[in-house]
PDB file of C-alpha atoms in Angstrom:
ATOM      1  CA  UNK A  24     139.530 -44.464  57.002  1.00 52.00           C
ATOM      2  CA  UNK A  25     142.725 -46.481  57.493  1.00 46.00           C
ATOM      3  CA  UNK A  26     144.629 -44.090  55.247  1.00 46.00           C
ATOM      4  CA  UNK A  27     143.393 -41.085  57.317  1.00 47.00           C
ATOM      5  CA  UNK A  28     144.497 -42.708  60.604  1.00 43.00           C
ATOM      6  CA  UNK A  29     147.906 -43.505  59.136  1.00 44.00           C
ATOM      7  CA  UNK A  30     148.411 -39.901  57.958  1.00 41.00           C
ATOM      8  CA  UNK A  31     147.321 -38.578  61.390  1.00 40.00           C
ATOM      9  CA  UNK A  32     149.824 -40.861  63.187  1.00 44.00           C
ATOM     10  CA  UNK A  33     152.640 -39.653  60.909  1.00 40.00           C
ATOM     11  CA  UNK A  34     151.807 -36.002  61.619  1.00 40.00           C
ATOM     12  CA  UNK A  35     151.790 -36.581  65.397  1.00 39.00           C
ATOM     13  CA  UNK A  36     155.099 -38.468  65.179  1.00 38.00           C
ATOM     14  CA  UNK A  37     156.786 -35.701  63.144  1.00 39.00           C
ATOM     15  CA  UNK A  38     155.479 -33.052  65.494  1.00 39.00           C
ATOM     16  CA  UNK A  39     156.874 -34.817  68.561  1.00 34.00           C
ATOM     17  CA  UNK A  40     160.278 -35.400  66.970  1.00 36.00           C
ATOM     18  CA  UNK A  41     160.604 -31.757  65.908  1.00 34.00           C
ATOM     19  CA  UNK A  42     159.722 -30.431  69.362  1.00 28.00           C
ATOM     20  CA  UNK A  43     162.263 -32.690  71.044  1.00 27.00           C
ATOM     21  CA  UNK A  44     165.018 -31.669  68.612  1.00 30.00           C
ATOM     22  CA  UNK A  45     164.526 -27.922  69.263  1.00 23.00           C
ATOM     23  CA  UNK A  46     164.558 -28.538  73.012  1.00 31.00           C
ATOM     24  CA  UNK A  47     167.862 -30.413  72.791  1.00 32.00           C
ATOM     25  CA  UNK A  48     169.447 -27.706  70.665  1.00 36.00           C
ATOM     26  CA  UNK A  49     168.404 -25.038  73.172  1.00 31.00           C
ATOM     27  CA  UNK A  50     169.993 -26.992  76.015  1.00 32.00           C
ATOM     28  CA  UNK A  51     173.263 -27.306  74.073  1.00 29.00           C
ATOM     29  CA  UNK A  52     173.376 -23.557  73.574  1.00 28.00           C
ATOM     30  CA  UNK A  53     173.195 -22.587  77.261  1.00 27.00           C
ATOM     31  CA  UNK A  54     176.475 -20.788  78.006  1.00 30.00           C
ATOM     32  CA  UNK A  55     178.647 -21.897  80.909  1.00 31.00           C
ATOM     33  CA  UNK A  56     178.334 -19.898  84.119  1.00 31.00           C
ATOM     34  CA  UNK A  57     182.041 -19.085  84.364  1.00 35.00           C
ATOM     35  CA  UNK A  58     182.371 -15.969  82.229  1.00 37.00           C
ATOM     36  CA  UNK A  59     185.943 -16.752  81.232  1.00 36.00           C
ATOM     37  CA  UNK A  60     184.662 -19.752  79.273  1.00 34.00           C
ATOM     38  CA  UNK A  61     181.708 -18.081  77.572  1.00 32.00           C
ATOM     39  CA  UNK A  62     183.470 -17.056  74.366  1.00 33.00           C
ATOM     40  CA  UNK A  63     183.034 -19.559  71.558  1.00 31.00           C
ATOM     41  CA  UNK A  64     180.688 -21.858  73.465  1.00 31.00           C
ATOM     42  CA  UNK A  65     177.758 -21.262  71.105  1.00 28.00           C
ATOM     43  CA  UNK A  66     177.748 -24.233  68.722  1.00 33.00           C
ATOM     44  CA  UNK A  67     177.142 -24.006  64.960  1.00 35.00           C
ATOM     45  CA  UNK A  68     173.617 -24.932  63.858  1.00 36.00           C
ATOM     46  CA  UNK A  69     173.125 -28.677  63.440  1.00 42.00           C
ATOM     47  CA  UNK A  70     170.887 -28.239  60.428  1.00 43.00           C
ATOM     48  CA  UNK A  71     169.151 -25.603  58.339  1.00 42.00           C
ATOM     49  CA  UNK A  72     165.852 -26.581  59.939  1.00 45.00           C
ATOM     50  CA  UNK A  73     166.608 -24.729  63.195  1.00 47.00           C
ATOM     51  CA  UNK A  74     168.766 -21.986  61.590  1.00 47.00           C
ATOM     52  CA  UNK A  75     166.378 -19.244  62.726  1.00 47.00           C
ATOM     53  CA  UNK A  76     166.510 -20.429  66.350  1.00 43.00           C
ATOM     54  CA  UNK A  77     170.315 -20.600  66.298  1.00 41.00           C
ATOM     55  CA  UNK A  78     170.665 -17.178  64.659  1.00 39.00           C
ATOM     56  CA  UNK A  79     168.691 -15.574  67.493  1.00 37.00           C
ATOM     57  CA  UNK A  80     170.982 -17.170  70.093  1.00 34.00           C
ATOM     58  CA  UNK A  81     174.111 -16.032  68.232  1.00 36.00           C
ATOM     59  CA  UNK A  82     172.796 -12.470  68.008  1.00 35.00           C
ATOM     60  CA  UNK A  83     172.203 -12.201  71.756  1.00 53.00           C
ATOM     61  CA  UNK A  84     175.188 -14.356  72.834  1.00 72.00           C
ATOM     62  CA  UNK A  85     174.649 -13.368  76.472  1.00 79.00           C
ATOM     63  CA  UNK A  86     174.186 -15.930  79.254  1.00 86.00           C
ATOM     64  CA  UNK A  87     171.576 -15.618  81.965  1.00 83.00           C
ATOM     65  CA  UNK A  88     174.364 -15.882  84.558  1.00 86.00           C
ATOM     66  CA  UNK A  89     178.012 -14.853  84.609  1.00 87.00           C
ATOM     67  CA  UNK A  90     180.797 -14.233  87.121  1.00 90.00           C
ATOM     68  CA  UNK A  91     182.473 -10.911  87.887  1.00 89.00           C
ATOM     69  CA  UNK A  92     185.668 -10.920  89.943  1.00 90.00           C
ATOM     70  CA  UNK A  93     186.675  -8.186  92.387  1.00 90.00           C
ATOM     71  CA  UNK A  94     190.441  -8.559  92.909  1.00 91.00           C
ATOM     72  CA  UNK A  95     191.813  -7.494  96.294  1.00 91.00           C
ATOM     73  CA  UNK A  96     195.420  -7.283  97.446  1.00 93.00           C
ATOM     74  CA  UNK A  97     195.968  -6.465 101.104  1.00 94.00           C
ATOM     75  CA  UNK A  98     199.386  -6.597 102.755  1.00 94.00           C
ATOM     76  CA  UNK A  99     200.764  -8.560  99.768  1.00 91.00           C
ATOM     77  CA  UNK A 100     198.006 -11.162 100.063  1.00 90.00           C
ATOM     78  CA  UNK A 101     195.682 -11.590  97.096  1.00 90.00           C
ATOM     79  CA  UNK A 102     192.069 -12.662  97.049  1.00 88.00           C
ATOM     80  CA  UNK A 103     189.387 -12.672  94.364  1.00 89.00           C
ATOM     81  CA  UNK A 104     185.811 -11.991  95.441  1.00 88.00           C
ATOM     82  CA  UNK A 105     183.608 -13.678  92.849  1.00 88.00           C
ATOM     83  CA  UNK A 106     180.093 -12.354  92.257  1.00 84.00           C
ATOM     84  CA  UNK A 107     177.669 -14.529  90.320  1.00 83.00           C
ATOM     85  CA  UNK A 108     175.304 -12.154  88.522  1.00 80.00           C
ATOM     86  CA  UNK A 109     171.969 -13.384  87.268  1.00 78.00           C
ATOM     87  CA  UNK A 110     169.398 -11.825  84.974  1.00 75.00           C
ATOM     88  CA  UNK A 111     166.498 -10.719  87.125  1.00 70.00           C
ATOM     89  CA  UNK A 112     162.894 -11.621  86.430  1.00 65.00           C
ATOM     90  CA  UNK A 113     161.778  -8.967  88.890  1.00 60.00           C
ATOM     91  CA  UNK A 114     162.215  -5.434  87.555  1.00 55.00           C
ATOM     92  CA  UNK A 115     161.189  -3.808  90.842  1.00 56.00           C
ATOM     93  CA  UNK A 116     162.933  -0.434  91.196  1.00 54.00           C
ATOM     94  CA  UNK A 117     164.279  -0.861  87.698  1.00 56.00           C
ATOM     95  CA  UNK A 118     166.679  -3.655  88.640  1.00 59.00           C
ATOM     96  CA  UNK A 119     167.641  -5.937  85.802  1.00 64.00           C
ATOM     97  CA  UNK A 120     170.065  -8.221  87.635  1.00 64.00           C
ATOM     98  CA  UNK A 121     170.427 -10.019  90.940  1.00 65.00           C
ATOM     99  CA  UNK A 122     173.403 -11.259  92.911  1.00 67.00           C
ATOM    100  CA  UNK A 123     172.770 -14.972  92.829  1.00 60.00           C
ATOM    101  CA  UNK A 124     175.836 -15.908  94.827  1.00 70.00           C
ATOM    102  CA  UNK A 125     179.039 -14.540  96.337  1.00 79.00           C
ATOM    103  CA  UNK A 126     181.921 -16.948  96.754  1.00 78.00           C
ATOM    104  CA  UNK A 127     183.685 -16.884 100.121  1.00 75.00           C
ATOM    105  CA  UNK A 128     187.420 -17.330 100.530  1.00 71.00           C
ATOM    106  CA  UNK A 129     188.271 -20.877 101.617  1.00 73.00           C
ATOM    107  CA  UNK A 130     191.249 -19.623 103.653  1.00 69.00           C
ATOM    108  CA  UNK A 131     189.052 -17.324 105.789  1.00 74.00           C
ATOM    109  CA  UNK A 132     191.041 -14.288 104.696  1.00 84.00           C
ATOM    110  CA  UNK A 133     187.862 -12.244 105.228  1.00 88.00           C
ATOM    111  CA  UNK A 134     185.143 -12.893 107.838  1.00 90.00           C
ATOM    112  CA  UNK A 135     181.705 -13.937 106.603  1.00 90.00           C
ATOM    113  CA  UNK A 136     180.302 -10.549 107.659  1.00 92.00           C
ATOM    114  CA  UNK A 137     182.512  -8.874 105.024  1.00 92.00           C
ATOM    115  CA  UNK A 138     181.008 -10.989 102.246  1.00 90.00           C
ATOM    116  CA  UNK A 139     177.502 -10.279 103.501  1.00 89.00           C
ATOM    117  CA  UNK A 140     178.250  -6.551 103.556  1.00 91.00           C
ATOM    118  CA  UNK A 141     179.715  -6.562 100.031  1.00 88.00           C
ATOM    119  CA  UNK A 142     176.780  -8.551  98.680  1.00 83.00           C
ATOM    120  CA  UNK A 143     174.214  -6.234 100.272  1.00 83.00           C
ATOM    121  CA  UNK A 144     175.989  -3.111  99.088  1.00 84.00           C
ATOM    122  CA  UNK A 145     176.297  -4.317  95.491  1.00 79.00           C
ATOM    123  CA  UNK A 146     172.574  -5.170  95.512  1.00 74.00           C
ATOM    124  CA  UNK A 147     171.566  -1.739  96.830  1.00 74.00           C
ATOM    125  CA  UNK A 148     174.089   0.614  95.238  1.00 65.00           C
ATOM    126  CA  UNK A 149     172.885   2.919  92.500  1.00 49.00           C
ATOM    127  CA  UNK A 150     176.037   4.559  91.201  1.00 41.00           C
ATOM    128  CA  UNK A 151     177.661   1.631  89.427  1.00 50.00           C
ATOM    129  CA  UNK A 152     177.127   0.352  85.908  1.00 50.00           C
ATOM    130  CA  UNK A 153     174.980  -2.565  87.051  1.00 54.00           C
ATOM    131  CA  UNK A 154     171.919  -0.384  87.517  1.00 49.00           C
ATOM    132  CA  UNK A 155     172.629   2.366  85.015  1.00 54.00           C
ATOM    133  CA  UNK A 156     171.378   0.536  81.943  1.00 60.00           C
ATOM    134  CA  UNK A 157     170.177  -2.890  80.858  1.00 71.00           C
ATOM    135  CA  UNK A 158     171.468  -6.311  81.827  1.00 76.00           C
ATOM    136  CA  UNK A 159     172.960  -6.566  78.338  1.00 77.00           C
ATOM    137  CA  UNK A 160     174.791  -3.244  78.747  1.00 78.00           C
ATOM    138  CA  UNK A 161     176.281  -4.445  82.032  1.00 78.00           C
ATOM    139  CA  UNK A 162     177.389  -7.723  80.460  1.00 84.00           C
ATOM    140  CA  UNK A 163     179.034  -5.895  77.572  1.00 84.00           C
ATOM    141  CA  UNK A 164     180.801  -3.569  80.035  1.00 83.00           C
ATOM    142  CA  UNK A 165     182.231  -6.476  82.030  1.00 86.00           C
ATOM    143  CA  UNK A 166     183.127  -8.414  78.892  1.00 89.00           C
ATOM    144  CA  UNK A 167     185.253  -5.472  77.724  1.00 90.00           C
ATOM    145  CA  UNK A 168     186.913  -5.407  81.147  1.00 90.00           C
ATOM    146  CA  UNK A 169     187.613  -9.159  81.108  1.00 93.00           C
ATOM    147  CA  UNK A 170     184.980  -9.714  83.810  1.00 92.00           C
ATOM    148  CA  UNK A 171     186.994  -7.927  86.479  1.00 92.00           C
ATOM    149  CA  UNK A 172     185.688  -4.967  88.475  1.00 87.00           C
ATOM    150  CA  UNK A 173     188.639  -2.909  89.671  1.00 87.00           C
ATOM    151  CA  UNK A 174     186.480   0.207  89.991  1.00 84.00           C
ATOM    152  CA  UNK A 175     184.822  -1.196  93.123  1.00 86.00           C
ATOM    153  CA  UNK A 176     188.095  -0.838  95.057  1.00 92.00           C
ATOM    154  CA  UNK A 177     190.155   2.189  96.151  1.00 92.00           C
ATOM    155  CA  UNK A 178     193.643   2.167  97.621  1.00 91.00           C
ATOM    156  CA  UNK A 179     193.602   5.693  98.941  1.00 86.00           C
ATOM    157  CA  UNK A 180     192.201   7.687 101.813  1.00 88.00           C
ATOM    158  CA  UNK A 181     188.751   9.144 101.220  1.00 88.00           C
ATOM    159  CA  UNK A 182     189.019  12.888 101.747  1.00 90.00           C
ATOM    160  CA  UNK A 183     186.107  14.503 103.596  1.00 88.00           C
ATOM    161  CA  UNK A 184     183.879  16.496 101.258  1.00 81.00           C
ATOM    162  CA  UNK A 185     184.757  14.487  98.156  1.00 79.00           C
ATOM    163  CA  UNK A 186     182.404  11.845  96.780  1.00 69.00           C
ATOM    164  CA  UNK A 187     184.741  10.151  94.292  1.00 68.00           C
ATOM    165  CA  UNK A 188     185.583   7.078  96.357  1.00 72.00           C
ATOM    166  CA  UNK A 189     184.441   3.481  95.867  1.00 81.00           C
ATOM    167  CA  UNK A 190     182.636   1.249  98.322  1.00 87.00           C
ATOM    168  CA  UNK A 191     185.662  -0.931  99.144  1.00 93.00           C
ATOM    169  CA  UNK A 192     188.661   0.969 100.492  1.00 94.00           C
ATOM    170  CA  UNK A 193     192.047  -0.573 101.330  1.00 96.00           C
ATOM    171  CA  UNK A 194     194.268   1.645 103.441  1.00 94.00           C
ATOM    172  CA  UNK A 195     196.027   1.809 106.810  1.00 94.00           C
ATOM    173  CA  UNK A 196     193.156   3.158 108.885  1.00 94.00           C
ATOM    174  CA  UNK A 197     194.735   2.996 112.335  1.00 90.00           C
ATOM    175  CA  UNK A 198     198.311   3.916 111.312  1.00 88.00           C
ATOM    176  CA  UNK A 199     199.868   0.664 112.545  1.00 90.00           C
ATOM    177  CA  UNK A 200     201.793  -0.016 109.342  1.00 92.00           C
ATOM    178  CA  UNK A 201     199.327  -2.574 107.955  1.00 95.00           C
ATOM    179  CA  UNK A 202     196.561  -2.087 105.418  1.00 96.00           C
ATOM    180  CA  UNK A 203     192.995  -2.383 106.691  1.00 96.00           C
ATOM    181  CA  UNK A 204     189.644  -2.658 104.932  1.00 96.00           C
ATOM    182  CA  UNK A 205     186.611  -0.350 104.874  1.00 95.00           C
ATOM    183  CA  UNK A 206     183.363  -1.526 103.264  1.00 94.00           C
ATOM    184  CA  UNK A 207     180.376   0.714 102.622  1.00 92.00           C
ATOM    185  CA  UNK A 208     177.352  -0.848 104.359  1.00 92.00           C
ATOM    186  CA  UNK A 209     174.375   0.490 102.419  1.00 87.00           C
ATOM    187  CA  UNK A 210     171.962  -1.955 104.050  1.00 86.00           C
ATOM    188  CA  UNK A 211     172.393  -0.137 107.380  1.00 89.00           C
ATOM    189  CA  UNK A 212     172.935   3.364 106.004  1.00 91.00           C
ATOM    190  CA  UNK A 213     170.459   6.223 105.950  1.00 90.00           C
ATOM    191  CA  UNK A 214     170.205   9.294 103.756  1.00 86.00           C
ATOM    192  CA  UNK A 215     173.397  11.351 104.099  1.00 87.00           C
ATOM    193  CA  UNK A 216     174.612   8.904 106.748  1.00 93.00           C
ATOM    194  CA  UNK A 217     176.696   6.265 105.017  1.00 91.00           C
ATOM    195  CA  UNK A 218     177.770   3.536 107.407  1.00 93.00           C
ATOM    196  CA  UNK A 219     181.043   1.655 106.893  1.00 95.00           C
ATOM    197  CA  UNK A 220     182.308  -1.592 108.349  1.00 96.00           C
ATOM    198  CA  UNK A 221     185.919  -1.591 109.535  1.00 97.00           C
ATOM    199  CA  UNK A 222     188.149  -4.670 109.256  1.00 96.00           C
ATOM    200  CA  UNK A 223     191.492  -4.386 111.026  1.00 96.00           C
ATOM    201  CA  UNK A 224     194.485  -6.380 109.879  1.00 95.00           C
ATOM    202  CA  UNK A 225     195.724  -8.828 112.520  1.00 93.00           C
ATOM    203  CA  UNK A 226     199.463  -9.381 112.199  1.00 90.00           C
ATOM    204  CA  UNK A 227     199.280 -12.334 114.600  1.00 90.00           C
ATOM    205  CA  UNK A 228     196.524 -14.169 112.682  1.00 90.00           C
ATOM    206  CA  UNK A 229     197.492 -12.814 109.248  1.00 88.00           C
ATOM    207  CA  UNK A 230     193.893 -11.963 108.337  1.00 91.00           C
ATOM    208  CA  UNK A 231     191.268  -9.226 108.689  1.00 94.00           C
ATOM    209  CA  UNK A 232     189.135  -9.009 111.829  1.00 95.00           C
ATOM    210  CA  UNK A 233     185.782  -7.226 112.003  1.00 96.00           C
ATOM    211  CA  UNK A 234     185.682  -4.279 114.448  1.00 95.00           C
ATOM    212  CA  UNK A 235     181.910  -3.749 114.918  1.00 93.00           C
ATOM    213  CA  UNK A 236     181.971  -0.763 117.301  1.00 91.00           C
ATOM    214  CA  UNK A 237     184.829   1.197 115.775  1.00 95.00           C
ATOM    215  CA  UNK A 238     182.717   4.110 114.458  1.00 94.00           C
ATOM    216  CA  UNK A 239     180.404   4.087 117.485  1.00 87.00           C
ATOM    217  CA  UNK A 240     177.110   4.291 115.530  1.00 87.00           C
ATOM    218  CA  UNK A 241     178.183   7.303 113.465  1.00 94.00           C
ATOM    219  CA  UNK A 242     178.610   7.614 109.721  1.00 95.00           C
ATOM    220  CA  UNK A 243     182.154   7.599 108.372  1.00 94.00           C
ATOM    221  CA  UNK A 244     182.916  10.625 106.174  1.00 93.00           C
ATOM    222  CA  UNK A 245     186.588  10.162 105.345  1.00 93.00           C
ATOM    223  CA  UNK A 246     189.788  11.871 106.431  1.00 94.00           C
ATOM    224  CA  UNK A 247     190.454  15.577 106.786  1.00 93.00           C
ATOM    225  CA  UNK A 248     192.660  17.358 104.229  1.00 91.00           C
ATOM    226  CA  UNK A 249     195.814  16.524 106.189  1.00 92.00           C
ATOM    227  CA  UNK A 250     194.846  12.814 106.032  1.00 91.00           C
ATOM    228  CA  UNK A 251     195.683  12.490 109.725  1.00 92.00           C
ATOM    229  CA  UNK A 252     192.217  12.640 111.288  1.00 95.00           C
ATOM    230  CA  UNK A 253     189.072  10.577 110.707  1.00 95.00           C
ATOM    231  CA  UNK A 254     185.813  12.487 110.249  1.00 96.00           C
ATOM    232  CA  UNK A 255     182.586  10.936 111.530  1.00 96.00           C
ATOM    233  CA  UNK A 256     179.139  12.392 112.068  1.00 95.00           C
ATOM    234  CA  UNK A 257     175.344  12.222 111.917  1.00 94.00           C
ATOM    235  CA  UNK A 258     173.001  14.221 109.692  1.00 93.00           C
ATOM    236  CA  UNK A 259     169.351  15.112 109.506  1.00 92.00           C
ATOM    237  CA  UNK A 260     167.438  17.527 107.256  1.00 90.00           C
ATOM    238  CA  UNK A 261     168.552  20.572 109.260  1.00 92.00           C
ATOM    239  CA  UNK A 262     172.122  19.979 110.416  1.00 94.00           C
ATOM    240  CA  UNK A 263     175.161  17.760 110.264  1.00 93.00           C
ATOM    241  CA  UNK A 264     177.052  17.120 113.494  1.00 96.00           C
ATOM    242  CA  UNK A 265     180.666  16.262 112.710  1.00 96.00           C
ATOM    243  CA  UNK A 266     183.579  14.957 114.758  1.00 97.00           C
ATOM    244  CA  UNK A 267     187.305  15.015 114.049  1.00 97.00           C
ATOM    245  CA  UNK A 268     188.983  11.941 115.551  1.00 97.00           C
ATOM    246  CA  UNK A 269     192.412  10.552 116.092  1.00 95.00           C
ATOM    247  CA  UNK A 270     193.068   6.900 116.932  1.00 93.00           C
ATOM    248  CA  UNK A 271     194.277   6.087 120.420  1.00 92.00           C
ATOM    249  CA  UNK A 272     194.919   2.435 121.308  1.00 88.00           C
ATOM    250  CA  UNK A 273     192.828   1.237 118.413  1.00 87.00           C
ATOM    251  CA  UNK A 274     189.816   3.436 119.208  1.00 91.00           C
ATOM    252  CA  UNK A 275     188.538   6.790 117.997  1.00 95.00           C
ATOM    253  CA  UNK A 276     189.058   9.792 120.263  1.00 96.00           C
ATOM    254  CA  UNK A 277     187.300  13.087 119.442  1.00 97.00           C
ATOM    255  CA  UNK A 278     189.703  16.039 119.225  1.00 97.00           C
ATOM    256  CA  UNK A 279     187.315  18.577 117.656  1.00 96.00           C
ATOM    257  CA  UNK A 280     183.657  18.876 116.662  1.00 96.00           C
ATOM    258  CA  UNK A 281     181.656  21.104 114.366  1.00 95.00           C
ATOM    259  CA  UNK A 282     178.092  21.555 113.078  1.00 95.00           C
ATOM    260  CA  UNK A 283     177.078  22.318 109.499  1.00 92.00           C
ATOM    261  CA  UNK A 284     173.605  23.784 108.907  1.00 93.00           C
ATOM    262  CA  UNK A 285     171.388  23.344 105.874  1.00 87.00           C
ATOM    263  CA  UNK A 286     170.668  27.112 105.724  1.00 89.00           C
ATOM    264  CA  UNK A 287     174.357  28.055 105.780  1.00 87.00           C
ATOM    265  CA  UNK A 288     177.156  27.726 103.244  1.00 84.00           C
ATOM    266  CA  UNK A 289     179.784  27.438 105.983  1.00 84.00           C
ATOM    267  CA  UNK A 290     181.534  24.052 106.067  1.00 85.00           C
ATOM    268  CA  UNK A 291     183.747  22.414 108.675  1.00 88.00           C
ATOM    269  CA  UNK A 292     187.440  21.843 108.116  1.00 82.00           C
TER     270      UNK A 292
END
């Protein structure tokens, strides 16, 4: 009987020690959040006993969280918007990632509303690589691009009728000689009515200032072919009411208007 108890105690002791060792090894192999430090952070196996566990980690070699940087340069000032992406446990609508955090600029180069708008748009957008495939595909894409997302940003005027622009646009919107910022606001957009937030550059304060009523509750559709006039409008299933605007004293002034109908192939401007 004593021999049986002794053998049982040894088995329990070995079992506990083995479980603790695997747990410690798994903690060691958690990659750092900062994606620039991920490479080479997976340690070599401590022993042959947990070789199978380590091999699985090495094969995946993808952290549950990593940082993607969106570099911006406006009026010779640089800022990096850092998005912390996290593997999602909720696959609702096919999502396989979440935006766990967006880092705000300490120098208040952008207002908080701009960060909120960017975060909401990245979460909702459907045309970028984040939603097109798996979490692992997205990680591999960003790894190959050194964890920088330049494709989010355009430095050109969005021409009306073309859909090849990105959701952050840097350009001189009001023709005052300084670059401004346009951000697609998908959270407040409707079908065929994409809302944008406008941030005007303040020379006096040397930063961007949110202009909430600039588009006057209409969707922004880009510039006309001459790149001199802003096109705004509202759409429903039957028609699209469009306005051609010029900027007078920092505000939009309608100079022409036109209606496009769903049953017609005639387009404005």
